[in-house]
Structure formats: structure tokens, C-alpha cells
């Protein structure tokens, strides 16, 4: 177990709806990254938060947004859901304001599996 | 464009046998390369991390190698066990980017 938790574990939504996914970081970690993983593919970087500020973003539209709270837990919000948003959503926590150039290891949560019908 | 290519896409081996997974990358300027193990329906778990100056690193039965000149890495699994069945993902980070580049993984199946 990595100490990173995510909720819910599974979720079913319909097109056009909005969804909020939650992540609790490992104790002592101040950086959280969110990833989208489609079936049979590697995780795709959505964005990263460091001390409540966005610290990097991948190629995802603005309807993907996030928050990081003072206790370093985090939310991923997706508006106007599309069928292609169906995927496993992973969050990963790390310490020290890690950017990709850092050697800090990211600890992944178990993921939230989202199905959009 | 930064890319990470893994091969083979999938692999089936018998329990007790060894295997080697490959990772080629074009990420530049290179910072570090990590191998992760991802069990079905779970998040990835870190196996090894290597920087430019390291060419081999072991974690139990897992040994990763890195050739920064040819931009290739391999993950060697010795004396495979049924629990090694998983997806193995290579992740390469650049020093000047705000994100890491993930490969699509190699799916390993170990059969009794």
C-alpha cells in the first residue's frame, strides 16, 4: 500500500454530466499529479499541483480542472463528460515540489474507474 | 516530440523463466527513467529509478539497465513468479518539462 487513497473506486456517468474525483496524498507529500489511463495504454498526464497551485498541465481541455487543499488532498473535476473520458483516473503524490526532472518517486493511488455512457 | 516506446507489447512466459522487457525513448534533455509495475485494476508501483550516470539498478529479482547514449533501457526479471503477472511501464522524465512521458507498458503473463 502506498498510503495514497482515491474515491470513489468506480463511477458511472452519462454524457454531459460533471464528475468530481478525490485523492488523499501520502502523509508529508505536498505535490499531487493526476493521470488518465485508457485501457491498454500508459497513463497520460493531466496536471500537477504543488502547494495548492497548478504546476504543469498536459494536453487536456479546460473542462478538466483541479484543486489542491491546504492538507494537500486534491480533486479532479471533469465537466461536460464525453464517452472518451471513460478511463482509469490515477493520482500520484510526491514530496518537495517535484517536477518531472526531480528524482522524487511518485506514489500512485489505486485509481477511480470512470465509465461514461 | 518526447516519446517512450516499449516492447514487446505483451509476453507470456513459464514460471521460473527469465525475461527482458525493452524501453526506447526520445525524451530530451534526459533527467531520469523509472520502471513501474501495475497490477490489473491497481495503481503503478515504482520498481527502479535511474539517472544519467547510472547504468544498472536492482530491486530483488528485477534489474534495470540504462544506456543513455542509445536511449535504451531494459528490465530483466529473474526466476519469474506467478505474481509477476502485470503491466510494466517505463517512464522517462526531462529536466526542463513539467511532466513525465509514460510508455504504454508491456503486459507480462507468467503461467504455471
PDB file of C-alpha atoms in Angstrom:
ATOM      1  CA  UNK A   1       0.000   0.000   0.000  1.00  0.00           C
ATOM      2  CA  UNK A   2       1.300   3.438  -0.946  1.00  0.00           C
ATOM      3  CA  UNK A   3      -0.773   5.479   1.520  1.00  0.00           C
ATOM      4  CA  UNK A   4      -2.489   7.296  -1.350  1.00  0.00           C
ATOM      5  CA  UNK A   5      -6.248   6.801  -1.423  1.00  0.00           C
ATOM      6  CA  UNK A   6      -8.797   7.680  -4.083  1.00  0.00           C
ATOM      7  CA  UNK A   7     -12.570   7.826  -4.094  1.00  0.00           C
ATOM      8  CA  UNK A   8     -14.821   6.589  -5.426  1.00  0.00           C
ATOM      9  CA  UNK A   9     -13.340   3.346  -6.766  1.00  0.00           C
ATOM     10  CA  UNK A  10     -15.859   3.107  -9.579  1.00  0.00           C
ATOM     11  CA  UNK A  11     -18.279   5.576 -11.115  1.00  0.00           C
ATOM     12  CA  UNK A  12     -20.821   5.551 -13.939  1.00  0.00           C
ATOM     13  CA  UNK A  13     -21.973   8.810 -15.519  1.00  0.00           C
ATOM     14  CA  UNK A  14     -23.778   9.862 -18.679  1.00  0.00           C
ATOM     15  CA  UNK A  15     -22.599  12.232 -21.382  1.00  0.00           C
ATOM     16  CA  UNK A  16     -22.805  15.902 -20.442  1.00  0.00           C
ATOM     17  CA  UNK A  17     -22.680  15.292 -16.702  1.00  0.00           C
ATOM     18  CA  UNK A  18     -19.995  16.539 -14.357  1.00  0.00           C
ATOM     19  CA  UNK A  19     -17.827  14.419 -12.063  1.00  0.00           C
ATOM     20  CA  UNK A  20     -15.514  15.050  -9.107  1.00  0.00           C
ATOM     21  CA  UNK A  21     -12.812  12.561  -8.170  1.00  0.00           C
ATOM     22  CA  UNK A  22     -10.896  12.775  -4.901  1.00  0.00           C
ATOM     23  CA  UNK A  23      -7.389  11.898  -3.801  1.00  0.00           C
ATOM     24  CA  UNK A  24      -5.733  11.828  -0.393  1.00  0.00           C
ATOM     25  CA  UNK A  25      -1.950  12.157  -0.594  1.00  0.00           C
ATOM     26  CA  UNK A  26       0.575  10.184   1.366  1.00  0.00           C
ATOM     27  CA  UNK A  27       1.460  11.868   4.649  1.00  0.00           C
ATOM     28  CA  UNK A  28       4.158  14.527   4.199  1.00  0.00           C
ATOM     29  CA  UNK A  29       3.652  14.862   0.442  1.00  0.00           C
ATOM     30  CA  UNK A  30       2.839  18.327  -0.927  1.00  0.00           C
ATOM     31  CA  UNK A  31       2.642  17.533  -4.638  1.00  0.00           C
ATOM     32  CA  UNK A  32      -0.084  15.656  -6.460  1.00  0.00           C
ATOM     33  CA  UNK A  33      -0.357  14.700 -10.111  1.00  0.00           C
ATOM     34  CA  UNK A  34      -3.403  13.397 -11.958  1.00  0.00           C
ATOM     35  CA  UNK A  35      -3.314  10.959 -14.863  1.00  0.00           C
ATOM     36  CA  UNK A  36      -5.842   9.454 -17.270  1.00  0.00           C
ATOM     37  CA  UNK A  37      -5.217   5.853 -18.300  1.00  0.00           C
ATOM     38  CA  UNK A  38      -7.240   4.348 -21.130  1.00  0.00           C
ATOM     39  CA  UNK A  39      -7.451   0.579 -21.400  1.00  0.00           C
ATOM     40  CA  UNK A  40      -4.222  -0.928 -22.705  1.00  0.00           C
ATOM     41  CA  UNK A  41      -2.334   2.354 -22.633  1.00  0.00           C
ATOM     42  CA  UNK A  42       0.041   4.111 -20.314  1.00  0.00           C
ATOM     43  CA  UNK A  43      -1.111   6.949 -18.050  1.00  0.00           C
ATOM     44  CA  UNK A  44      -1.439  10.367 -19.700  1.00  0.00           C
ATOM     45  CA  UNK A  45      -0.508  13.393 -17.586  1.00  0.00           C
ATOM     46  CA  UNK A  46      -3.416  15.747 -16.878  1.00  0.00           C
ATOM     47  CA  UNK A  47      -1.896  18.244 -14.413  1.00  0.00           C
ATOM     48  CA  UNK A  48       0.137  18.616 -11.265  1.00  0.00           C
ATOM     49  CA  UNK A  49      -0.468  20.685  -8.129  1.00  0.00           C
ATOM     50  CA  UNK A  50       2.204  21.864  -5.706  1.00  0.00           C
ATOM     51  CA  UNK A  51       1.146  23.620  -2.505  1.00  0.00           C
ATOM     52  CA  UNK A  52      -2.318  24.426  -3.887  1.00  0.00           C
ATOM     53  CA  UNK A  53      -1.039  25.912  -7.172  1.00  0.00           C
ATOM     54  CA  UNK A  54      -1.140  24.275 -10.614  1.00  0.00           C
ATOM     55  CA  UNK A  55       2.445  23.333 -11.519  1.00  0.00           C
ATOM     56  CA  UNK A  56       2.224  21.898 -15.003  1.00  0.00           C
ATOM     57  CA  UNK A  57      -0.508  20.709 -17.362  1.00  0.00           C
ATOM     58  CA  UNK A  58      -0.762  18.141 -20.110  1.00  0.00           C
ATOM     59  CA  UNK A  59      -2.806  18.254 -23.312  1.00  0.00           C
ATOM     60  CA  UNK A  60      -6.250  18.188 -21.756  1.00  0.00           C
ATOM     61  CA  UNK A  61      -9.054  20.693 -22.398  1.00  0.00           C
ATOM     62  CA  UNK A  62     -10.140  23.272 -19.795  1.00  0.00           C
ATOM     63  CA  UNK A  63     -13.136  21.158 -18.804  1.00  0.00           C
ATOM     64  CA  UNK A  64     -10.569  19.138 -16.823  1.00  0.00           C
ATOM     65  CA  UNK A  65      -9.829  21.191 -13.724  1.00  0.00           C
ATOM     66  CA  UNK A  66      -8.376  20.554 -10.318  1.00  0.00           C
ATOM     67  CA  UNK A  67      -7.936  21.746  -6.784  1.00  0.00           C
ATOM     68  CA  UNK A  68      -5.445  21.059  -4.043  1.00  0.00           C
ATOM     69  CA  UNK A  69      -6.415  21.800  -0.458  1.00  0.00           C
ATOM     70  CA  UNK A  70      -4.282  23.013   2.480  1.00  0.00           C
ATOM     71  CA  UNK A  71      -3.993  19.432   3.727  1.00  0.00           C
ATOM     72  CA  UNK A  72      -2.662  18.543   0.220  1.00  0.00           C
ATOM     73  CA  UNK A  73      -5.631  16.378  -0.675  1.00  0.00           C
ATOM     74  CA  UNK A  74      -6.869  17.005  -4.182  1.00  0.00           C
ATOM     75  CA  UNK A  75      -9.843  16.919  -6.516  1.00  0.00           C
ATOM     76  CA  UNK A  76     -10.136  16.362 -10.253  1.00  0.00           C
ATOM     77  CA  UNK A  77     -13.259  17.833 -11.839  1.00  0.00           C
ATOM     78  CA  UNK A  78     -14.430  16.994 -15.328  1.00  0.00           C
ATOM     79  CA  UNK A  79     -17.297  18.943 -16.873  1.00  0.00           C
ATOM     80  CA  UNK A  80     -19.432  18.066 -19.897  1.00  0.00           C
ATOM     81  CA  UNK A  81     -18.373  14.420 -19.863  1.00  0.00           C
ATOM     82  CA  UNK A  82     -17.726  12.704 -23.179  1.00  0.00           C
ATOM     83  CA  UNK A  83     -17.675   8.989 -23.990  1.00  0.00           C
ATOM     84  CA  UNK A  84     -13.883   9.142 -24.487  1.00  0.00           C
ATOM     85  CA  UNK A  85     -13.465  10.279 -20.889  1.00  0.00           C
ATOM     86  CA  UNK A  86     -14.084   6.677 -19.839  1.00  0.00           C
ATOM     87  CA  UNK A  87     -10.796   5.593 -18.254  1.00  0.00           C
ATOM     88  CA  UNK A  88      -8.921   4.845 -15.049  1.00  0.00           C
ATOM     89  CA  UNK A  89      -8.002   8.110 -13.307  1.00  0.00           C
ATOM     90  CA  UNK A  90      -4.878   7.920 -11.187  1.00  0.00           C
ATOM     91  CA  UNK A  91      -3.459  10.374  -8.726  1.00  0.00           C
ATOM     92  CA  UNK A  92       0.131  10.260  -7.554  1.00  0.00           C
ATOM     93  CA  UNK A  93       1.689  12.096  -4.639  1.00  0.00           C
ATOM     94  CA  UNK A  94       5.286  13.098  -4.049  1.00  0.00           C
ATOM     95  CA  UNK A  95       7.255  15.500  -1.872  1.00  0.00           C
ATOM     96  CA  UNK A  96       9.460  18.510  -2.400  1.00  0.00           C
ATOM     97  CA  UNK A  97       7.548  20.235  -5.166  1.00  0.00           C
ATOM     98  CA  UNK A  98       8.553  17.522  -7.586  1.00  0.00           C
ATOM     99  CA  UNK A  99       8.603  18.356 -11.248  1.00  0.00           C
ATOM    100  CA  UNK A 100       9.324  15.675 -13.785  1.00  0.00           C
ATOM    101  CA  UNK A 101      13.026  16.488 -13.520  1.00  0.00           C
ATOM    102  CA  UNK A 102      13.112  15.557  -9.868  1.00  0.00           C
ATOM    103  CA  UNK A 103      14.145  12.180  -8.619  1.00  0.00           C
ATOM    104  CA  UNK A 104      11.318  12.135  -6.124  1.00  0.00           C
ATOM    105  CA  UNK A 105       9.312   8.964  -6.511  1.00  0.00           C
ATOM    106  CA  UNK A 106       5.618   9.330  -7.184  1.00  0.00           C
ATOM    107  CA  UNK A 107       3.314   7.085  -5.185  1.00  0.00           C
ATOM    108  CA  UNK A 108       0.151   6.165  -7.033  1.00  0.00           C
ATOM    109  CA  UNK A 109      -3.289   5.572  -5.630  1.00  0.00           C
ATOM    110  CA  UNK A 110      -5.445   2.640  -6.757  1.00  0.00           C
ATOM    111  CA  UNK A 111      -7.375   4.802  -9.216  1.00  0.00           C
ATOM    112  CA  UNK A 112     -11.002   5.618  -9.947  1.00  0.00           C
ATOM    113  CA  UNK A 113     -12.544   3.797 -12.891  1.00  0.00           C
ATOM    114  CA  UNK A 114     -14.960   6.106 -14.701  1.00  0.00           C
ATOM    115  CA  UNK A 115     -17.442   4.868 -17.256  1.00  0.00           C
ATOM    116  CA  UNK A 116     -19.332   7.411 -19.359  1.00  0.00           C
ATOM    117  CA  UNK A 117     -22.442   6.121 -21.104  1.00  0.00           C
TER     118      UNK A 117
ATOM    119  CA  UNK B   1       8.179  15.227 -29.501  1.00  0.00           C
ATOM    120  CA  UNK B   2       9.100  13.230 -26.396  1.00  0.00           C
ATOM    121  CA  UNK B   3       8.214   9.583 -26.859  1.00  0.00           C
ATOM    122  CA  UNK B   4       8.653   6.315 -24.982  1.00  0.00           C
ATOM    123  CA  UNK B   5       8.278   3.040 -26.888  1.00  0.00           C
ATOM    124  CA  UNK B   6       8.082  -0.300 -25.100  1.00  0.00           C
ATOM    125  CA  UNK B   7       8.451  -3.786 -26.473  1.00  0.00           C
ATOM    126  CA  UNK B   8       7.119  -6.347 -26.633  1.00  0.00           C
ATOM    127  CA  UNK B   9       3.521  -5.228 -26.186  1.00  0.00           C
ATOM    128  CA  UNK B  10       2.775  -8.491 -24.397  1.00  0.00           C
ATOM    129  CA  UNK B  11       4.728 -11.520 -23.274  1.00  0.00           C
ATOM    130  CA  UNK B  12       3.852 -14.959 -21.910  1.00  0.00           C
ATOM    131  CA  UNK B  13       6.461 -16.997 -20.042  1.00  0.00           C
ATOM    132  CA  UNK B  14       6.523 -20.051 -17.805  1.00  0.00           C
ATOM    133  CA  UNK B  15       7.038 -19.726 -14.078  1.00  0.00           C
ATOM    134  CA  UNK B  16      10.709 -19.814 -13.162  1.00  0.00           C
ATOM    135  CA  UNK B  17      11.925 -18.469 -16.501  1.00  0.00           C
ATOM    136  CA  UNK B  18      13.712 -15.141 -17.021  1.00  0.00           C
ATOM    137  CA  UNK B  19      12.565 -12.372 -19.321  1.00  0.00           C
ATOM    138  CA  UNK B  20      13.683  -8.952 -20.541  1.00  0.00           C
ATOM    139  CA  UNK B  21      11.470  -6.003 -21.369  1.00  0.00           C
ATOM    140  CA  UNK B  22      12.676  -3.128 -23.553  1.00  0.00           C
ATOM    141  CA  UNK B  23      12.167   0.631 -23.462  1.00  0.00           C
ATOM    142  CA  UNK B  24      13.392   3.114 -26.092  1.00  0.00           C
ATOM    143  CA  UNK B  25      12.941   6.829 -25.616  1.00  0.00           C
ATOM    144  CA  UNK B  26      13.473  10.150 -27.332  1.00  0.00           C
ATOM    145  CA  UNK B  27      12.936  12.338 -24.251  1.00  0.00           C
ATOM    146  CA  UNK B  28      15.467  15.144 -24.050  1.00  0.00           C
ATOM    147  CA  UNK B  29      17.173  16.564 -22.070  1.00  0.00           C
ATOM    148  CA  UNK B  30      17.119  13.373 -20.035  1.00  0.00           C
ATOM    149  CA  UNK B  31      16.680  13.504 -16.281  1.00  0.00           C
ATOM    150  CA  UNK B  32      15.673  10.055 -15.089  1.00  0.00           C
ATOM    151  CA  UNK B  33      14.000   6.811 -16.111  1.00  0.00           C
ATOM    152  CA  UNK B  34      11.689   4.782 -13.931  1.00  0.00           C
ATOM    153  CA  UNK B  35      10.143   1.357 -14.228  1.00  0.00           C
ATOM    154  CA  UNK B  36       6.753   0.758 -12.650  1.00  0.00           C
ATOM    155  CA  UNK B  37       4.750  -2.436 -12.099  1.00  0.00           C
ATOM    156  CA  UNK B  38       0.986  -2.108 -12.454  1.00  0.00           C
ATOM    157  CA  UNK B  39      -1.259  -4.955 -11.366  1.00  0.00           C
ATOM    158  CA  UNK B  40      -4.644  -5.158 -13.057  1.00  0.00           C
ATOM    159  CA  UNK B  41      -7.023  -2.559 -11.631  1.00  0.00           C
ATOM    160  CA  UNK B  42      -4.363  -1.037  -9.365  1.00  0.00           C
ATOM    161  CA  UNK B  43      -2.104   1.989  -9.495  1.00  0.00           C
ATOM    162  CA  UNK B  44       1.521   1.665 -10.675  1.00  0.00           C
ATOM    163  CA  UNK B  45       4.184   0.862  -8.080  1.00  0.00           C
ATOM    164  CA  UNK B  46       7.765   2.064  -8.517  1.00  0.00           C
ATOM    165  CA  UNK B  47      10.415  -0.631  -9.113  1.00  0.00           C
ATOM    166  CA  UNK B  48      13.546   1.344 -10.009  1.00  0.00           C
ATOM    167  CA  UNK B  49      14.702   4.841 -10.857  1.00  0.00           C
ATOM    168  CA  UNK B  50      17.908   5.638 -12.740  1.00  0.00           C
ATOM    169  CA  UNK B  51      19.625   8.908 -13.540  1.00  0.00           C
ATOM    170  CA  UNK B  52      22.019   9.668 -16.391  1.00  0.00           C
ATOM    171  CA  UNK B  53      25.060   8.417 -14.511  1.00  0.00           C
ATOM    172  CA  UNK B  54      23.584   5.054 -13.533  1.00  0.00           C
ATOM    173  CA  UNK B  55      23.603   2.114 -15.931  1.00  0.00           C
ATOM    174  CA  UNK B  56      22.150  -0.590 -13.737  1.00  0.00           C
ATOM    175  CA  UNK B  57      19.943  -0.854 -10.677  1.00  0.00           C
ATOM    176  CA  UNK B  58      18.437  -3.868  -8.966  1.00  0.00           C
ATOM    177  CA  UNK B  59      15.381  -4.400  -6.810  1.00  0.00           C
ATOM    178  CA  UNK B  60      15.213  -8.032  -5.774  1.00  0.00           C
ATOM    179  CA  UNK B  61      14.600 -10.139  -8.874  1.00  0.00           C
ATOM    180  CA  UNK B  62      14.195  -7.010 -11.008  1.00  0.00           C
ATOM    181  CA  UNK B  63      17.277  -5.480 -12.669  1.00  0.00           C
ATOM    182  CA  UNK B  64      17.032  -2.375 -14.822  1.00  0.00           C
ATOM    183  CA  UNK B  65      19.745  -1.203 -17.195  1.00  0.00           C
ATOM    184  CA  UNK B  66      20.158   2.136 -18.907  1.00  0.00           C
ATOM    185  CA  UNK B  67      22.205   3.138 -21.941  1.00  0.00           C
ATOM    186  CA  UNK B  68      21.857   6.906 -22.129  1.00  0.00           C
ATOM    187  CA  UNK B  69      23.879   7.042 -25.362  1.00  0.00           C
ATOM    188  CA  UNK B  70      21.478   4.839 -27.310  1.00  0.00           C
ATOM    189  CA  UNK B  71      18.488   5.960 -25.205  1.00  0.00           C
ATOM    190  CA  UNK B  72      17.518   2.439 -24.303  1.00  0.00           C
ATOM    191  CA  UNK B  73      16.581   0.733 -21.074  1.00  0.00           C
ATOM    192  CA  UNK B  74      15.712  -2.821 -20.211  1.00  0.00           C
ATOM    193  CA  UNK B  75      14.037  -4.501 -17.266  1.00  0.00           C
ATOM    194  CA  UNK B  76      15.219  -8.035 -16.577  1.00  0.00           C
ATOM    195  CA  UNK B  77      13.110 -10.311 -14.391  1.00  0.00           C
ATOM    196  CA  UNK B  78      14.826 -13.354 -12.953  1.00  0.00           C
ATOM    197  CA  UNK B  79      13.153 -16.596 -11.874  1.00  0.00           C
ATOM    198  CA  UNK B  80       9.671 -15.307 -12.642  1.00  0.00           C
ATOM    199  CA  UNK B  81       6.770 -15.944 -10.289  1.00  0.00           C
ATOM    200  CA  UNK B  82       3.039 -16.004 -10.914  1.00  0.00           C
ATOM    201  CA  UNK B  83       2.756 -12.716  -9.010  1.00  0.00           C
ATOM    202  CA  UNK B  84       4.971 -11.045 -11.621  1.00  0.00           C
ATOM    203  CA  UNK B  85       1.984 -11.094 -13.996  1.00  0.00           C
ATOM    204  CA  UNK B  86       1.294  -7.392 -14.517  1.00  0.00           C
ATOM    205  CA  UNK B  87       1.895  -4.463 -16.830  1.00  0.00           C
ATOM    206  CA  UNK B  88       5.396  -2.964 -16.670  1.00  0.00           C
ATOM    207  CA  UNK B  89       5.577   0.711 -17.544  1.00  0.00           C
ATOM    208  CA  UNK B  90       8.664   2.719 -18.473  1.00  0.00           C
ATOM    209  CA  UNK B  91       8.536   6.424 -17.576  1.00  0.00           C
ATOM    210  CA  UNK B  92      11.097   8.969 -18.739  1.00  0.00           C
ATOM    211  CA  UNK B  93      11.440  12.488 -17.371  1.00  0.00           C
ATOM    212  CA  UNK B  94      13.131  15.524 -18.889  1.00  0.00           C
ATOM    213  CA  UNK B  95      14.902  18.163 -16.862  1.00  0.00           C
ATOM    214  CA  UNK B  96      13.002  21.075 -18.369  1.00  0.00           C
ATOM    215  CA  UNK B  97       9.473  19.725 -18.565  1.00  0.00           C
ATOM    216  CA  UNK B  98       6.566  19.779 -16.143  1.00  0.00           C
ATOM    217  CA  UNK B  99       5.543  16.218 -16.866  1.00  0.00           C
ATOM    218  CA  UNK B 100       6.867  12.732 -17.417  1.00  0.00           C
ATOM    219  CA  UNK B 101       6.363  10.641 -20.553  1.00  0.00           C
ATOM    220  CA  UNK B 102       4.856   7.208 -19.973  1.00  0.00           C
ATOM    221  CA  UNK B 103       5.186   4.211 -22.259  1.00  0.00           C
ATOM    222  CA  UNK B 104       2.128   2.088 -22.972  1.00  0.00           C
ATOM    223  CA  UNK B 105       3.580  -0.789 -20.987  1.00  0.00           C
ATOM    224  CA  UNK B 106       4.400  -4.435 -21.582  1.00  0.00           C
ATOM    225  CA  UNK B 107       1.821  -6.908 -20.309  1.00  0.00           C
ATOM    226  CA  UNK B 108       3.584  -9.891 -18.780  1.00  0.00           C
ATOM    227  CA  UNK B 109       1.751 -13.145 -18.080  1.00  0.00           C
ATOM    228  CA  UNK B 110       3.524 -15.819 -16.063  1.00  0.00           C
ATOM    229  CA  UNK B 111       1.964 -19.272 -16.397  1.00  0.00           C
ATOM    230  CA  UNK B 112       2.496 -22.273 -14.110  1.00  0.00           C
TER     231      UNK B 112
END
